[in-house]
Amino acid sequence: MTWRATALTLFPDMFPGPLGQSLAGRALEQGLWSVEARNLRTYGIGRHRVVDDTPFGGGAGMVMRPDVVSAAIRDVGREGRPLVYPTPRGRPLRQDDVRRYAGGPGLVLLCGRYEGVDERVLEAEQVEQVSIGDYILSGGEMAALVLLDSCVRLIPGVMGSEASGTEESFSDGLLEYPHYTKPASWEGRDVPDILLSGHHAAIAGWRQTESETATRMRRPDLWAAHLARTGQDTGGPVSLAADPERLH
Ligand code: SAM
C-alpha cells in the first residue's frame, strides 16, 4: 500500500522538491509513497483569493484565515491520516513521532506562512502541532519536507539496509557513535585502534561508550531521560573514554 502525503500550501511547486532525488526520489518513482500538493489559494476568498488577514489585537504581520484553511482541510480525504501543522509553537518532533507517522497510512501537512494559522482552526480540526527546532523558518514547506524525508526513509523497502534504521541516533534514546572509513590514517589523524582490531565485542563496547559520552555532553536532556529509563540517577558508570575535546 502506498504511503500518502498531502501538503496544503501556498507554494505547491515546492513539492516534492528535494524529495524527488536520491532515496526518497527512487521510492516515489517506485510508488512506495506519493505526495500531492494542494494550493490553499484555491480556497481563498473573493476575486483575489485572499487567504490571510490582519491579527485581532494588533501587531505585525498577517494571519491565515480559519475559514480558508478549514475549507482546504475538509476538502482533503484524510482517510485516517494525522493532520500535522509544523510550527515553532509545536512540541519538538522526535524519532518516536516519525516512526508512528511512517507506520500509518500517511500524513496531511498544513504549511503555514505569514505569522501562522488562526488558532481556532487548529483546535477544531484536531491538528497535531510539531516543531522541527528552536528557530524560525519563513514557511512551513521546508519543515514539511523535513518531516516527510524522515518518514519516507522508514517506509518498508525504501532503505537498502533495514539495520541502518535501527542503529542510528535516537533509536535507543542515545546519539549514535562516530563513524570512520578509509584511509586508516588521514592528515595525521588515525582511526581508533579498536576499530581495526576485529574484536566485535570490544568494538560494540567502545561504540556504546562513545554514544553515552556524546549524549551526556551534547544532549543533557536525552541523557537525563536515558538515566531515568535505565534506573540510574547520577552521571554514573559512563567513562569518558571518548576525547571530550572532540565533542564540540
Ligand atoms: N509567528 C510564528 C511564531 O513566532 O511562532 C512564526 C511564523 S513563521 C514566519 C511561518 C510558518 O513557518 C509557521 O506558521 C510554520 O508553519 C513554519 N515554521 C517556522 N518555523 C518553524 C519551525 N521551527 N518548525 C516548524 N515549522 C516552522
PDB file of C-alpha atoms and ligand atoms in Angstrom:
ATOM      1  CA  MET A   1       0.000   0.000   0.000  1.00  0.00           C
ATOM      2  CA  THR A   2       1.298   3.452  -0.893  1.00  0.00           C
ATOM      3  CA  TRP A   3       2.120   5.809   1.979  1.00  0.00           C
ATOM      4  CA  ARG A   4       0.268   9.036   1.026  1.00  0.00           C
ATOM      5  CA  ALA A   5       1.186  12.620   1.830  1.00  0.00           C
ATOM      6  CA  THR A   6      -0.949  15.661   1.063  1.00  0.00           C
ATOM      7  CA  ALA A   7       0.512  19.132   1.579  1.00  0.00           C
ATOM      8  CA  LEU A   8      -1.789  22.148   1.917  1.00  0.00           C
ATOM      9  CA  THR A   9       0.386  25.035   0.828  1.00  0.00           C
ATOM     10  CA  LEU A  10       0.548  28.396  -0.910  1.00  0.00           C
ATOM     11  CA  PHE A  11       3.608  27.106  -2.783  1.00  0.00           C
ATOM     12  CA  PRO A  12       2.697  23.725  -4.310  1.00  0.00           C
ATOM     13  CA  ASP A  13       5.726  23.822  -6.621  1.00  0.00           C
ATOM     14  CA  MET A  14       7.940  23.283  -3.570  1.00  0.00           C
ATOM     15  CA  PHE A  15       6.816  19.601  -3.566  1.00  0.00           C
ATOM     16  CA  PRO A  16       8.342  17.066  -3.911  1.00  0.00           C
ATOM     17  CA  GLY A  17      11.366  19.387  -4.282  1.00  0.00           C
ATOM     18  CA  PRO A  18      14.466  17.692  -2.884  1.00  0.00           C
ATOM     19  CA  LEU A  19      12.416  14.575  -2.119  1.00  0.00           C
ATOM     20  CA  GLY A  20      12.335  13.888  -5.861  1.00  0.00           C
ATOM     21  CA  GLN A  21      16.050  12.942  -5.585  1.00  0.00           C
ATOM     22  CA  SER A  22      18.053  10.065  -4.171  1.00  0.00           C
ATOM     23  CA  LEU A  23      16.456   7.515  -1.831  1.00  0.00           C
ATOM     24  CA  ALA A  24      13.097   9.302  -1.486  1.00  0.00           C
ATOM     25  CA  GLY A  25      13.004  10.097  -5.221  1.00  0.00           C
ATOM     26  CA  ARG A  26      13.538   6.479  -6.202  1.00  0.00           C
ATOM     27  CA  ALA A  27      10.873   5.363  -3.735  1.00  0.00           C
ATOM     28  CA  LEU A  28       8.498   7.975  -5.202  1.00  0.00           C
ATOM     29  CA  GLU A  29       9.118   6.598  -8.705  1.00  0.00           C
ATOM     30  CA  GLN A  30       8.538   3.071  -7.429  1.00  0.00           C
ATOM     31  CA  GLY A  31       5.194   4.132  -5.932  1.00  0.00           C
ATOM     32  CA  LEU A  32       6.228   3.317  -2.350  1.00  0.00           C
ATOM     33  CA  TRP A  33       4.929   6.746  -1.372  1.00  0.00           C
ATOM     34  CA  SER A  34       3.151   9.664  -3.046  1.00  0.00           C
ATOM     35  CA  VAL A  35       2.791  13.376  -2.413  1.00  0.00           C
ATOM     36  CA  GLU A  36       0.041  15.692  -3.598  1.00  0.00           C
ATOM     37  CA  ALA A  37       0.371  19.449  -3.070  1.00  0.00           C
ATOM     38  CA  ARG A  38      -2.901  21.377  -2.896  1.00  0.00           C
ATOM     39  CA  ASN A  39      -2.860  25.123  -3.343  1.00  0.00           C
ATOM     40  CA  LEU A  40      -4.505  26.899  -0.400  1.00  0.00           C
ATOM     41  CA  ARG A  41      -5.136  29.837  -2.737  1.00  0.00           C
ATOM     42  CA  THR A  42      -7.865  27.740  -4.406  1.00  0.00           C
ATOM     43  CA  TYR A  43      -9.889  28.121  -1.213  1.00  0.00           C
ATOM     44  CA  GLY A  44      -9.205  31.875  -0.883  1.00  0.00           C
ATOM     45  CA  ILE A  45     -11.929  34.499  -0.543  1.00  0.00           C
ATOM     46  CA  GLY A  46     -13.244  36.616  -3.438  1.00  0.00           C
ATOM     47  CA  ARG A  47     -11.795  37.522  -6.775  1.00  0.00           C
ATOM     48  CA  HIS A  48      -8.314  37.909  -5.296  1.00  0.00           C
ATOM     49  CA  ARG A  49      -8.469  34.581  -3.473  1.00  0.00           C
ATOM     50  CA  VAL A  50      -7.444  36.169  -0.173  1.00  0.00           C
ATOM     51  CA  VAL A  51      -6.121  33.670   2.398  1.00  0.00           C
ATOM     52  CA  ASP A  52      -4.942  35.970   5.221  1.00  0.00           C
ATOM     53  CA  ASP A  53      -5.971  38.977   7.267  1.00  0.00           C
ATOM     54  CA  THR A  54      -4.650  41.290   9.981  1.00  0.00           C
ATOM     55  CA  PRO A  55      -4.357  39.923  13.547  1.00  0.00           C
ATOM     56  CA  PHE A  56      -7.029  40.749  16.114  1.00  0.00           C
ATOM     57  CA  GLY A  57      -5.331  42.584  18.967  1.00  0.00           C
ATOM     58  CA  GLY A  58      -2.946  44.312  16.594  1.00  0.00           C
ATOM     59  CA  GLY A  59       0.676  43.611  15.872  1.00  0.00           C
ATOM     60  CA  ALA A  60       2.857  42.959  12.865  1.00  0.00           C
ATOM     61  CA  GLY A  61       2.155  40.541  10.049  1.00  0.00           C
ATOM     62  CA  MET A  62      -0.833  38.646   8.766  1.00  0.00           C
ATOM     63  CA  VAL A  63      -2.656  35.508   9.919  1.00  0.00           C
ATOM     64  CA  MET A  64      -4.089  32.723   7.763  1.00  0.00           C
ATOM     65  CA  ARG A  65      -7.898  32.772   7.915  1.00  0.00           C
ATOM     66  CA  PRO A  66      -9.710  29.865   9.631  1.00  0.00           C
ATOM     67  CA  ASP A  67     -12.488  29.697   7.017  1.00  0.00           C
ATOM     68  CA  VAL A  68      -9.971  29.328   4.179  1.00  0.00           C
ATOM     69  CA  VAL A  69      -7.765  26.793   5.956  1.00  0.00           C
ATOM     70  CA  SER A  70     -10.713  24.704   7.184  1.00  0.00           C
ATOM     71  CA  ALA A  71     -12.222  24.594   3.677  1.00  0.00           C
ATOM     72  CA  ALA A  72      -8.947  23.146   2.404  1.00  0.00           C
ATOM     73  CA  ILE A  73      -8.706  20.648   5.266  1.00  0.00           C
ATOM     74  CA  ARG A  74     -12.300  19.477   4.851  1.00  0.00           C
ATOM     75  CA  ASP A  75     -11.830  19.019   1.125  1.00  0.00           C
ATOM     76  CA  VAL A  76      -8.993  16.528   1.687  1.00  0.00           C
ATOM     77  CA  GLY A  77      -9.886  12.914   2.289  1.00  0.00           C
ATOM     78  CA  ARG A  78      -7.877  12.323   5.461  1.00  0.00           C
ATOM     79  CA  GLU A  79      -8.569   8.584   5.493  1.00  0.00           C
ATOM     80  CA  GLY A  80      -7.065   8.007   8.905  1.00  0.00           C
ATOM     81  CA  ARG A  81      -4.021  10.161   8.268  1.00  0.00           C
ATOM     82  CA  PRO A  82      -2.872  12.527  11.042  1.00  0.00           C
ATOM     83  CA  LEU A  83      -3.136  16.215  10.191  1.00  0.00           C
ATOM     84  CA  VAL A  84       0.121  17.921  11.168  1.00  0.00           C
ATOM     85  CA  TYR A  85       0.875  21.631  11.323  1.00  0.00           C
ATOM     86  CA  PRO A  86       4.620  22.311  11.534  1.00  0.00           C
ATOM     87  CA  THR A  87       5.093  25.342  13.791  1.00  0.00           C
ATOM     88  CA  PRO A  88       7.725  26.634  16.209  1.00  0.00           C
ATOM     89  CA  ARG A  89       4.919  26.573  18.804  1.00  0.00           C
ATOM     90  CA  GLY A  90       4.557  22.800  18.483  1.00  0.00           C
ATOM     91  CA  ARG A  91       6.126  20.057  20.582  1.00  0.00           C
ATOM     92  CA  PRO A  92       9.563  19.075  19.323  1.00  0.00           C
ATOM     93  CA  LEU A  93       9.435  16.430  16.598  1.00  0.00           C
ATOM     94  CA  ARG A  94      11.053  13.196  17.814  1.00  0.00           C
ATOM     95  CA  GLN A  95      12.042   9.971  16.131  1.00  0.00           C
ATOM     96  CA  ASP A  96       9.193   8.237  18.013  1.00  0.00           C
ATOM     97  CA  ASP A  97       6.703  10.530  16.241  1.00  0.00           C
ATOM     98  CA  VAL A  98       8.401   9.838  12.926  1.00  0.00           C
ATOM     99  CA  ARG A  99       8.098   6.075  13.488  1.00  0.00           C
ATOM    100  CA  ARG A 100       4.413   6.481  14.343  1.00  0.00           C
ATOM    101  CA  TYR A 101       3.736   8.599  11.236  1.00  0.00           C
ATOM    102  CA  ALA A 102       5.740   6.300   8.963  1.00  0.00           C
ATOM    103  CA  GLY A 103       3.871   3.265  10.322  1.00  0.00           C
ATOM    104  CA  GLY A 104       0.463   4.757   9.443  1.00  0.00           C
ATOM    105  CA  PRO A 105      -1.272   5.416   6.114  1.00  0.00           C
ATOM    106  CA  GLY A 106       0.442   8.794   5.562  1.00  0.00           C
ATOM    107  CA  LEU A 107       0.152  12.452   6.563  1.00  0.00           C
ATOM    108  CA  VAL A 108      -1.734  15.615   5.743  1.00  0.00           C
ATOM    109  CA  LEU A 109       0.561  18.597   6.249  1.00  0.00           C
ATOM    110  CA  LEU A 110      -0.664  22.138   6.746  1.00  0.00           C
ATOM    111  CA  CYS A 111       2.066  24.576   5.691  1.00  0.00           C
ATOM    112  CA  GLY A 112       1.847  27.943   7.430  1.00  0.00           C
ATOM    113  CA  ARG A 113       3.020  31.282   6.081  1.00  0.00           C
ATOM    114  CA  TYR A 114       2.978  34.823   7.499  1.00  0.00           C
ATOM    115  CA  GLU A 115       2.532  34.761  11.322  1.00  0.00           C
ATOM    116  CA  GLY A 116       0.826  31.387  11.127  1.00  0.00           C
ATOM    117  CA  VAL A 117      -2.716  29.984  11.208  1.00  0.00           C
ATOM    118  CA  ASP A 118      -5.751  31.194  13.217  1.00  0.00           C
ATOM    119  CA  GLU A 119      -5.771  29.149  16.437  1.00  0.00           C
ATOM    120  CA  ARG A 120      -9.460  28.174  16.193  1.00  0.00           C
ATOM    121  CA  VAL A 121      -8.996  26.009  13.129  1.00  0.00           C
ATOM    122  CA  LEU A 122      -6.131  24.162  14.826  1.00  0.00           C
ATOM    123  CA  GLU A 123      -8.457  23.345  17.731  1.00  0.00           C
ATOM    124  CA  ALA A 124     -11.489  22.500  15.610  1.00  0.00           C
ATOM    125  CA  GLU A 125      -9.639  20.129  13.292  1.00  0.00           C
ATOM    126  CA  GLN A 126      -7.547  18.406  15.992  1.00  0.00           C
ATOM    127  CA  VAL A 127      -4.306  19.364  14.365  1.00  0.00           C
ATOM    128  CA  GLU A 128      -1.025  17.960  15.725  1.00  0.00           C
ATOM    129  CA  GLN A 129       1.482  20.787  16.104  1.00  0.00           C
ATOM    130  CA  VAL A 130       5.164  19.888  15.812  1.00  0.00           C
ATOM    131  CA  SER A 131       8.315  21.966  15.702  1.00  0.00           C
ATOM    132  CA  ILE A 132      11.462  20.944  13.841  1.00  0.00           C
ATOM    133  CA  GLY A 133      13.670  23.129  16.036  1.00  0.00           C
ATOM    134  CA  ASP A 134      14.008  26.310  18.028  1.00  0.00           C
ATOM    135  CA  TYR A 135      14.420  28.706  15.124  1.00  0.00           C
ATOM    136  CA  ILE A 136      12.024  30.435  12.741  1.00  0.00           C
ATOM    137  CA  LEU A 137      11.609  29.419   9.106  1.00  0.00           C
ATOM    138  CA  SER A 138       9.790  31.658   6.651  1.00  0.00           C
ATOM    139  CA  GLY A 139       7.174  29.000   5.927  1.00  0.00           C
ATOM    140  CA  GLY A 140       6.033  25.501   6.800  1.00  0.00           C
ATOM    141  CA  GLU A 141       7.000  23.909   3.462  1.00  0.00           C
ATOM    142  CA  MET A 142      10.642  23.267   4.404  1.00  0.00           C
ATOM    143  CA  ALA A 143       9.543  21.834   7.750  1.00  0.00           C
ATOM    144  CA  ALA A 144       7.003  19.624   5.957  1.00  0.00           C
ATOM    145  CA  LEU A 145       9.759  18.383   3.623  1.00  0.00           C
ATOM    146  CA  VAL A 146      11.985  17.607   6.605  1.00  0.00           C
ATOM    147  CA  LEU A 147       9.168  15.704   8.266  1.00  0.00           C
ATOM    148  CA  LEU A 148       8.371  13.812   5.054  1.00  0.00           C
ATOM    149  CA  ASP A 149      12.024  12.904   4.497  1.00  0.00           C
ATOM    150  CA  SER A 150      12.297  11.464   7.998  1.00  0.00           C
ATOM    151  CA  CYS A 151       9.137   9.364   7.443  1.00  0.00           C
ATOM    152  CA  VAL A 152       9.777   8.197   3.898  1.00  0.00           C
ATOM    153  CA  ARG A 153      13.138   6.615   4.719  1.00  0.00           C
ATOM    154  CA  LEU A 154      11.383   4.379   7.280  1.00  0.00           C
ATOM    155  CA  ILE A 155       8.752   3.060   4.845  1.00  0.00           C
ATOM    156  CA  PRO A 156       9.487  -0.641   4.268  1.00  0.00           C
ATOM    157  CA  GLY A 157      11.521  -1.135   1.112  1.00  0.00           C
ATOM    158  CA  VAL A 158      12.866   2.436   0.932  1.00  0.00           C
ATOM    159  CA  MET A 159      16.169   1.971   2.773  1.00  0.00           C
ATOM    160  CA  GLY A 160      18.663  -0.515   1.406  1.00  0.00           C
ATOM    161  CA  SER A 161      19.597  -1.985   4.769  1.00  0.00           C
ATOM    162  CA  GLU A 162      16.882  -2.143   7.406  1.00  0.00           C
ATOM    163  CA  ALA A 163      19.645  -2.288  10.037  1.00  0.00           C
ATOM    164  CA  SER A 164      20.628   1.291   9.289  1.00  0.00           C
ATOM    165  CA  GLY A 165      17.222   2.349  10.593  1.00  0.00           C
ATOM    166  CA  THR A 166      17.545   0.615  13.924  1.00  0.00           C
ATOM    167  CA  GLU A 167      21.116   1.518  14.830  1.00  0.00           C
ATOM    168  CA  GLU A 168      21.079   5.265  14.332  1.00  0.00           C
ATOM    169  CA  SER A 169      20.832   8.185  16.725  1.00  0.00           C
ATOM    170  CA  PHE A 170      17.687   8.202  18.905  1.00  0.00           C
ATOM    171  CA  SER A 171      16.762   4.585  18.094  1.00  0.00           C
ATOM    172  CA  ASP A 172      17.705   3.658  21.687  1.00  0.00           C
ATOM    173  CA  GLY A 173      17.413   7.159  23.128  1.00  0.00           C
ATOM    174  CA  LEU A 174      21.124   7.924  22.657  1.00  0.00           C
ATOM    175  CA  LEU A 175      23.118   9.736  19.984  1.00  0.00           C
ATOM    176  CA  GLU A 176      24.983   7.452  17.637  1.00  0.00           C
ATOM    177  CA  TYR A 177      28.705   6.602  17.913  1.00  0.00           C
ATOM    178  CA  PRO A 178      31.141   8.269  15.447  1.00  0.00           C
ATOM    179  CA  HIS A 179      31.962   6.713  12.079  1.00  0.00           C
ATOM    180  CA  TYR A 180      35.286   6.159  10.321  1.00  0.00           C
ATOM    181  CA  THR A 181      36.283   4.797   6.919  1.00  0.00           C
ATOM    182  CA  LYS A 182      39.410   4.504   4.748  1.00  0.00           C
ATOM    183  CA  PRO A 183      42.113   5.703   4.803  1.00  0.00           C
ATOM    184  CA  ALA A 184      43.015   4.496   8.301  1.00  0.00           C
ATOM    185  CA  SER A 185      45.352   7.462   8.640  1.00  0.00           C
ATOM    186  CA  TRP A 186      44.371  10.852   7.231  1.00  0.00           C
ATOM    187  CA  GLU A 187      46.296  14.103   7.654  1.00  0.00           C
ATOM    188  CA  GLY A 188      47.918  12.798  10.832  1.00  0.00           C
ATOM    189  CA  ARG A 189      44.636  11.590  12.346  1.00  0.00           C
ATOM    190  CA  ASP A 190      44.330   7.856  12.942  1.00  0.00           C
ATOM    191  CA  VAL A 191      41.206   5.766  13.229  1.00  0.00           C
ATOM    192  CA  PRO A 192      40.819   4.497  16.834  1.00  0.00           C
ATOM    193  CA  ASP A 193      42.859   1.261  17.100  1.00  0.00           C
ATOM    194  CA  ILE A 194      39.967  -0.730  18.479  1.00  0.00           C
ATOM    195  CA  LEU A 195      38.031  -0.368  15.221  1.00  0.00           C
ATOM    196  CA  LEU A 196      40.885  -2.145  13.411  1.00  0.00           C
ATOM    197  CA  SER A 197      41.129  -4.933  15.998  1.00  0.00           C
ATOM    198  CA  GLY A 198      38.436  -7.188  14.557  1.00  0.00           C
ATOM    199  CA  HIS A 199      37.252  -7.784  18.135  1.00  0.00           C
ATOM    200  CA  HIS A 200      33.488  -7.371  17.725  1.00  0.00           C
ATOM    201  CA  ALA A 201      32.517  -7.357  21.413  1.00  0.00           C
ATOM    202  CA  ALA A 202      35.192  -4.768  22.231  1.00  0.00           C
ATOM    203  CA  ILE A 203      34.069  -2.625  19.290  1.00  0.00           C
ATOM    204  CA  ALA A 204      30.450  -2.804  20.451  1.00  0.00           C
ATOM    205  CA  GLY A 205      31.539  -1.753  23.958  1.00  0.00           C
ATOM    206  CA  TRP A 206      33.593   1.148  22.594  1.00  0.00           C
ATOM    207  CA  ARG A 207      30.677   2.330  20.456  1.00  0.00           C
ATOM    208  CA  GLN A 208      28.301   2.174  23.433  1.00  0.00           C
ATOM    209  CA  THR A 209      30.688   4.303  25.498  1.00  0.00           C
ATOM    210  CA  GLU A 210      31.052   6.803  22.663  1.00  0.00           C
ATOM    211  CA  SER A 211      27.259   7.012  22.326  1.00  0.00           C
ATOM    212  CA  GLU A 212      26.806   7.604  26.024  1.00  0.00           C
ATOM    213  CA  THR A 213      29.572  10.199  26.214  1.00  0.00           C
ATOM    214  CA  ALA A 214      28.304  12.172  23.221  1.00  0.00           C
ATOM    215  CA  THR A 215      24.760  12.111  24.596  1.00  0.00           C
ATOM    216  CA  ARG A 216      25.858  13.214  28.060  1.00  0.00           C
ATOM    217  CA  MET A 217      27.954  16.084  26.734  1.00  0.00           C
ATOM    218  CA  ARG A 218      25.807  17.344  23.878  1.00  0.00           C
ATOM    219  CA  ARG A 219      22.272  16.464  24.931  1.00  0.00           C
ATOM    220  CA  PRO A 220      21.774  16.610  28.690  1.00  0.00           C
ATOM    221  CA  ASP A 221      18.018  16.330  28.085  1.00  0.00           C
ATOM    222  CA  LEU A 222      18.366  12.966  26.320  1.00  0.00           C
ATOM    223  CA  TRP A 223      20.963  11.833  28.873  1.00  0.00           C
ATOM    224  CA  ALA A 224      18.649  12.571  31.800  1.00  0.00           C
ATOM    225  CA  ALA A 225      15.871  10.598  30.094  1.00  0.00           C
ATOM    226  CA  HIS A 226      18.288   7.710  29.473  1.00  0.00           C
ATOM    227  CA  LEU A 227      19.356   7.669  33.142  1.00  0.00           C
ATOM    228  CA  ALA A 228      15.747   7.681  34.281  1.00  0.00           C
ATOM    229  CA  ARG A 229      14.870   4.874  31.857  1.00  0.00           C
ATOM    230  CA  THR A 230      17.795   2.698  32.888  1.00  0.00           C
ATOM    231  CA  GLY A 231      17.274   3.368  36.589  1.00  0.00           C
ATOM    232  CA  GLN A 232      20.458   5.377  37.118  1.00  0.00           C
ATOM    233  CA  ASP A 233      20.232   8.757  38.807  1.00  0.00           C
ATOM    234  CA  THR A 234      23.760  10.142  38.504  1.00  0.00           C
ATOM    235  CA  GLY A 235      26.387  10.528  35.843  1.00  0.00           C
ATOM    236  CA  GLY A 236      27.210   7.001  36.987  1.00  0.00           C
ATOM    237  CA  PRO A 237      29.124   4.410  35.087  1.00  0.00           C
ATOM    238  CA  VAL A 238      29.879   6.348  31.947  1.00  0.00           C
ATOM    239  CA  SER A 239      33.603   6.525  31.396  1.00  0.00           C
ATOM    240  CA  LEU A 240      34.981   9.463  29.487  1.00  0.00           C
ATOM    241  CA  ALA A 241      36.957   7.195  27.197  1.00  0.00           C
ATOM    242  CA  ALA A 242      35.960   9.422  24.317  1.00  0.00           C
ATOM    243  CA  ASP A 243      38.044  12.532  23.920  1.00  0.00           C
ATOM    244  CA  PRO A 244      35.796  15.333  25.254  1.00  0.00           C
ATOM    245  CA  GLU A 245      37.657  17.883  23.131  1.00  0.00           C
ATOM    246  CA  ARG A 246      36.412  16.147  20.013  1.00  0.00           C
ATOM    247  CA  LEU A 247      32.819  16.621  21.095  1.00  0.00           C
ATOM    248  CA  HIS A 248      32.303  20.272  20.332  1.00  0.00           C
TER     249      HIS A 248
HETATM  250  N1  SAM B   1       4.931  33.826  14.184  1.00  0.00           N
HETATM  251  C1  SAM B   1       5.338  32.463  14.289  1.00  0.00           C
HETATM  252  C2  SAM B   1       5.978  32.208  15.660  1.00  0.00           C
HETATM  253  O1  SAM B   1       6.696  33.068  16.152  1.00  0.00           O
HETATM  254  O2  SAM B   1       5.779  31.099  16.212  1.00  0.00           O
HETATM  255  C3  SAM B   1       6.324  32.096  13.171  1.00  0.00           C
HETATM  256  C4  SAM B   1       5.694  32.082  11.821  1.00  0.00           C
HETATM  257  S1  SAM B   1       6.799  31.514  10.563  1.00  0.00           S
HETATM  258  C5  SAM B   1       7.414  33.036   9.932  1.00  0.00           C
HETATM  259  C6  SAM B   1       5.734  30.962   9.279  1.00  0.00           C
HETATM  260  C7  SAM B   1       5.451  29.471   9.270  1.00  0.00           C
HETATM  261  O3  SAM B   1       6.654  28.757   9.112  1.00  0.00           O
HETATM  262  C8  SAM B   1       4.821  28.892  10.511  1.00  0.00           C
HETATM  263  O4  SAM B   1       3.437  29.072  10.551  1.00  0.00           O
HETATM  264  C9  SAM B   1       5.190  27.432  10.408  1.00  0.00           C
HETATM  265  O5  SAM B   1       4.288  26.751   9.549  1.00  0.00           O
HETATM  266  C10 SAM B   1       6.550  27.478   9.727  1.00  0.00           C
HETATM  267  N2  SAM B   1       7.682  27.326  10.667  1.00  0.00           N
HETATM  268  C11 SAM B   1       8.583  28.278  11.007  1.00  0.00           C
HETATM  269  N3  SAM B   1       9.499  27.824  11.879  1.00  0.00           N
HETATM  270  C12 SAM B   1       9.211  26.525  12.092  1.00  0.00           C
HETATM  271  C13 SAM B   1       9.786  25.508  12.917  1.00  0.00           C
HETATM  272  N4  SAM B   1      10.851  25.747  13.683  1.00  0.00           N
HETATM  273  N5  SAM B   1       9.223  24.276  12.909  1.00  0.00           N
HETATM  274  C14 SAM B   1       8.133  24.034  12.142  1.00  0.00           C
HETATM  275  N6  SAM B   1       7.540  24.964  11.351  1.00  0.00           N
HETATM  276  C15 SAM B   1       8.047  26.189  11.316  1.00  0.00           C
END
